[in-house]
Amino acid sequence: MAQASEHARKRLKSLMKRLGAGDRAAFPEVYEATKVKLFGICLRILRDRSEAEDALQDVYATLLKSADRYDPERASPISWLATLARNRAIDRARKGGVRANAAPIGEADMLPDGVPLADEQLIDGERDARVHGCIETLSENQRRPIRDAFFGGRTYDEIARAENVPPGTMRSRIRRGLMRLRDCMEDGE
């Protein structure tokens, strides 16, 4: 299972490089590999299915225009795309609030543009590296399901079936793994 996850990461990185080089044929595969996770991010932020779907469409439209900006040396493909999804969803949420309370046109230059600052991007990259480092400290029977659930977009029940264990057992493994992951992340701060 770990080999499958590693293969999926390498495949996505390869697809992102192709897309960045202008190969539009890679897009449908990138979409299929990432749509569940990115939609989940948008939905968690926006809390509205229709808005999340629109934000996800914005994410993929942006990806088609700016895939060449992806740098595999700075972030994993899914981290880069997750950041893009998060930013698009936050932008959409802000726009929803701004419409009702629009600022006068003269104040437009004081409104934030929504693009993360360089230091925020650096912090996100460091946090991403710390998360992956902490995941490596987990036991294999916790690490694999957490990766499948949070990076692979699989449900706990799907993972339980694949691992041939009861769903309750899988939930417990993942919960214990997430608690250890949280402890590791807090130790690193």
Short mmCIF file of C-alpha atoms in Angstrom, two decimals:
data_model
loop_
_atom_site.label_atom_id
_atom_site.label_comp_id
_atom_site.label_asym_id
_atom_site.label_seq_id
_atom_site.Cartn_x
_atom_site.Cartn_y
_atom_site.Cartn_z
CA MET A 1 0.00 0.00 0.00
CA ALA A 2 2.86 2.40 0.81
CA GLN A 3 4.37 1.62 -2.58
CA ALA A 4 1.03 2.50 -4.20
CA SER A 5 0.98 5.85 -2.38
CA GLU A 6 4.57 6.59 -3.39
CA HIS A 7 3.75 5.61 -6.97
CA ALA A 8 0.71 7.92 -6.94
CA ARG A 9 2.84 10.83 -5.67
CA LYS A 10 5.48 10.26 -8.35
CA ARG A 11 2.79 9.94 -11.02
CA LEU A 12 1.14 13.20 -9.94
CA LYS A 13 4.50 14.98 -9.92
CA SER A 14 5.17 13.73 -13.44
CA LEU A 15 1.72 14.82 -14.61
CA MET A 16 2.19 18.27 -13.09
CA LYS A 17 5.54 18.65 -14.86
CA ARG A 18 3.90 17.67 -18.16
CA LEU A 19 1.04 20.09 -17.58
CA GLY A 20 3.51 22.85 -16.71
CA ALA A 21 5.34 22.15 -19.96
CA GLY A 22 2.10 22.72 -21.89
CA ASP A 23 0.90 19.13 -22.28
CA ARG A 24 -2.86 19.58 -21.80
CA ALA A 25 -3.38 15.81 -22.15
CA ALA A 26 -2.11 15.46 -18.57
CA PHE A 27 -4.95 17.60 -17.18
CA PRO A 28 -7.70 14.92 -17.00
CA GLU A 29 -5.39 12.66 -14.99
CA VAL A 30 -4.41 15.47 -12.62
CA TYR A 31 -8.11 16.24 -12.20
CA GLU A 32 -9.03 12.62 -11.44
CA ALA A 33 -6.17 12.25 -8.97
CA THR A 34 -6.93 15.44 -7.02
CA LYS A 35 -10.61 16.33 -7.32
CA VAL A 36 -11.78 14.63 -4.12
CA LYS A 37 -9.15 16.18 -1.87
CA LEU A 38 -9.40 19.65 -3.40
CA PHE A 39 -13.20 19.61 -3.29
CA GLY A 40 -13.00 18.64 0.39
CA ILE A 41 -10.76 21.62 1.10
CA CYS A 42 -13.13 24.00 -0.70
CA LEU A 43 -16.17 22.53 1.03
CA ARG A 44 -14.60 22.78 4.50
CA ILE A 45 -13.87 26.47 3.95
CA LEU A 46 -17.06 27.50 2.16
CA ARG A 47 -19.57 25.12 3.83
CA ASP A 48 -21.75 25.27 0.75
CA ARG A 49 -21.64 22.57 -1.92
CA SER A 50 -22.47 24.87 -4.83
CA GLU A 51 -19.90 27.47 -3.76
CA ALA A 52 -17.30 24.71 -3.25
CA GLU A 53 -17.99 23.37 -6.75
CA ASP A 54 -17.52 26.85 -8.20
CA ALA A 55 -14.31 27.33 -6.22
CA LEU A 56 -13.02 23.98 -7.47
CA GLN A 57 -13.74 25.04 -11.03
CA ASP A 58 -11.72 28.20 -10.36
CA VAL A 59 -8.87 26.06 -9.03
CA TYR A 60 -8.66 23.98 -12.19
CA ALA A 61 -9.03 27.03 -14.45
CA THR A 62 -6.14 28.63 -12.57
CA LEU A 63 -4.14 25.42 -12.81
CA LEU A 64 -4.51 25.35 -16.58
CA LYS A 65 -3.23 28.92 -16.79
CA SER A 66 -0.41 28.64 -14.27
CA ALA A 67 0.76 25.03 -14.10
CA ASP A 68 4.18 26.23 -15.24
CA ARG A 69 4.56 27.98 -11.85
CA TYR A 70 4.62 24.65 -10.00
CA ASP A 71 8.12 23.93 -8.68
CA PRO A 72 8.59 20.29 -7.58
CA GLU A 73 11.64 21.32 -5.54
CA ARG A 74 9.54 23.58 -3.29
CA ALA A 75 6.40 21.54 -2.64
CA SER A 76 4.68 18.28 -3.40
CA PRO A 77 2.05 18.55 -6.14
CA ILE A 78 -0.83 17.92 -3.76
CA SER A 79 0.46 20.52 -1.29
CA TRP A 80 0.74 23.10 -4.05
CA LEU A 81 -2.73 22.29 -5.34
CA ALA A 82 -4.19 22.23 -1.82
CA THR A 83 -2.77 25.71 -1.22
CA LEU A 84 -4.28 26.86 -4.50
CA ALA A 85 -7.67 25.39 -3.50
CA ARG A 86 -7.49 26.94 -0.04
CA ASN A 87 -6.67 30.36 -1.49
CA ARG A 88 -9.45 30.18 -4.10
CA ALA A 89 -12.00 29.13 -1.48
CA ILE A 90 -10.92 31.91 0.88
CA ASP A 91 -11.08 34.41 -1.99
CA ARG A 92 -14.59 33.20 -2.79
CA ALA A 93 -15.66 33.45 0.85
CA ARG A 94 -14.28 36.98 1.08
CA LYS A 95 -16.02 38.01 -2.12
CA GLY A 96 -19.27 36.72 -0.70
CA GLY A 97 -18.84 39.02 2.30
CA VAL A 98 -17.49 41.93 0.28
CA ARG A 99 -20.53 42.08 -2.03
CA ALA A 100 -22.86 42.82 0.85
CA ASN A 101 -20.51 45.35 2.47
CA ALA A 102 -18.63 46.70 -0.52
CA ALA A 103 -15.98 49.32 0.24
CA PRO A 104 -16.02 52.63 -1.65
CA ILE A 105 -14.02 52.51 -4.89
CA GLY A 106 -11.37 54.83 -3.45
CA GLU A 107 -10.48 52.21 -0.84
CA ALA A 108 -9.91 49.48 -3.43
CA ASP A 109 -6.13 49.88 -3.31
CA MET A 110 -6.19 49.06 0.42
CA LEU A 111 -8.01 45.74 -0.05
CA PRO A 112 -5.87 42.60 0.14
CA ASP A 113 -5.22 40.84 -3.16
CA GLY A 114 -5.46 37.31 -1.69
CA VAL A 115 -2.05 36.21 -2.95
CA PRO A 116 -0.05 34.65 -0.11
CA LEU A 117 3.01 36.60 0.92
CA ALA A 118 6.42 35.03 0.37
CA ASP A 119 6.88 34.39 4.10
CA GLU A 120 3.48 32.66 4.25
CA GLN A 121 4.50 30.41 1.36
CA LEU A 122 7.76 29.60 3.14
CA ILE A 123 5.93 28.79 6.36
CA ASP A 124 3.46 26.60 4.45
CA GLY A 125 6.38 24.74 2.85
CA GLU A 126 8.06 24.21 6.20
CA ARG A 127 4.79 23.03 7.74
CA ASP A 128 4.28 20.63 4.82
CA ALA A 129 7.76 19.18 5.34
CA ARG A 130 7.14 18.86 9.09
CA VAL A 131 3.81 17.06 8.50
CA HIS A 132 5.45 14.55 6.17
CA GLY A 133 8.33 14.08 8.62
CA CYS A 134 5.91 13.46 11.48
CA ILE A 135 3.90 11.02 9.37
CA GLU A 136 7.09 8.99 8.93
CA THR A 137 7.28 8.54 12.73
CA LEU A 138 3.94 6.69 12.78
CA SER A 139 3.63 2.93 12.64
CA GLU A 140 2.95 1.54 9.17
CA ASN A 141 -0.63 0.52 10.10
CA GLN A 142 -1.33 4.17 11.04
CA ARG A 143 0.78 5.91 8.39
CA ARG A 144 -0.72 4.10 5.40
CA PRO A 145 -4.40 4.76 6.25
CA ILE A 146 -3.72 8.41 7.14
CA ARG A 147 -2.02 8.95 3.79
CA ASP A 148 -4.82 7.16 1.97
CA ALA A 149 -7.48 9.22 3.74
CA PHE A 150 -5.91 12.67 3.72
CA PHE A 151 -3.71 12.60 0.64
CA GLY A 152 -5.55 9.96 -1.38
CA GLY A 153 -9.09 11.14 -0.70
CA ARG A 154 -10.32 7.68 0.33
CA THR A 155 -13.00 7.21 2.98
CA TYR A 156 -12.32 5.36 6.22
CA ASP A 157 -14.70 2.61 5.08
CA GLU A 158 -12.87 2.19 1.76
CA ILE A 159 -9.56 1.94 3.60
CA ALA A 160 -11.01 -0.58 6.09
CA ARG A 161 -12.21 -2.78 3.20
CA ALA A 162 -8.82 -2.54 1.47
CA GLU A 163 -7.02 -3.43 4.71
CA ASN A 164 -9.58 -6.14 5.50
CA VAL A 165 -10.35 -4.79 8.99
CA PRO A 166 -13.61 -3.60 10.56
CA PRO A 167 -14.41 0.09 9.98
CA GLY A 168 -14.31 0.78 13.73
CA THR A 169 -10.80 -0.64 13.93
CA MET A 170 -9.69 1.55 11.05
CA ARG A 171 -11.23 4.64 12.62
CA SER A 172 -9.40 3.87 15.88
CA ARG A 173 -6.07 3.40 14.08
CA ILE A 174 -6.48 6.65 12.22
CA ARG A 175 -7.61 8.52 15.35
CA ARG A 176 -4.61 7.24 17.35
CA GLY A 177 -2.31 8.09 14.44
CA LEU A 178 -3.73 11.60 14.18
CA MET A 179 -3.22 12.12 17.92
CA ARG A 180 0.43 11.06 17.58
CA LEU A 181 0.76 13.27 14.52
CA ARG A 182 -0.63 16.23 16.45
CA ASP A 183 1.80 15.60 19.31
CA CYS A 184 4.72 15.42 16.87
CA MET A 185 3.63 18.66 15.18
CA GLU A 186 3.31 20.43 18.54
CA ASP A 187 6.77 19.21 19.58
CA GLY A 188 8.20 20.73 16.40
CA GLU A 189 6.77 24.21 17.01
#
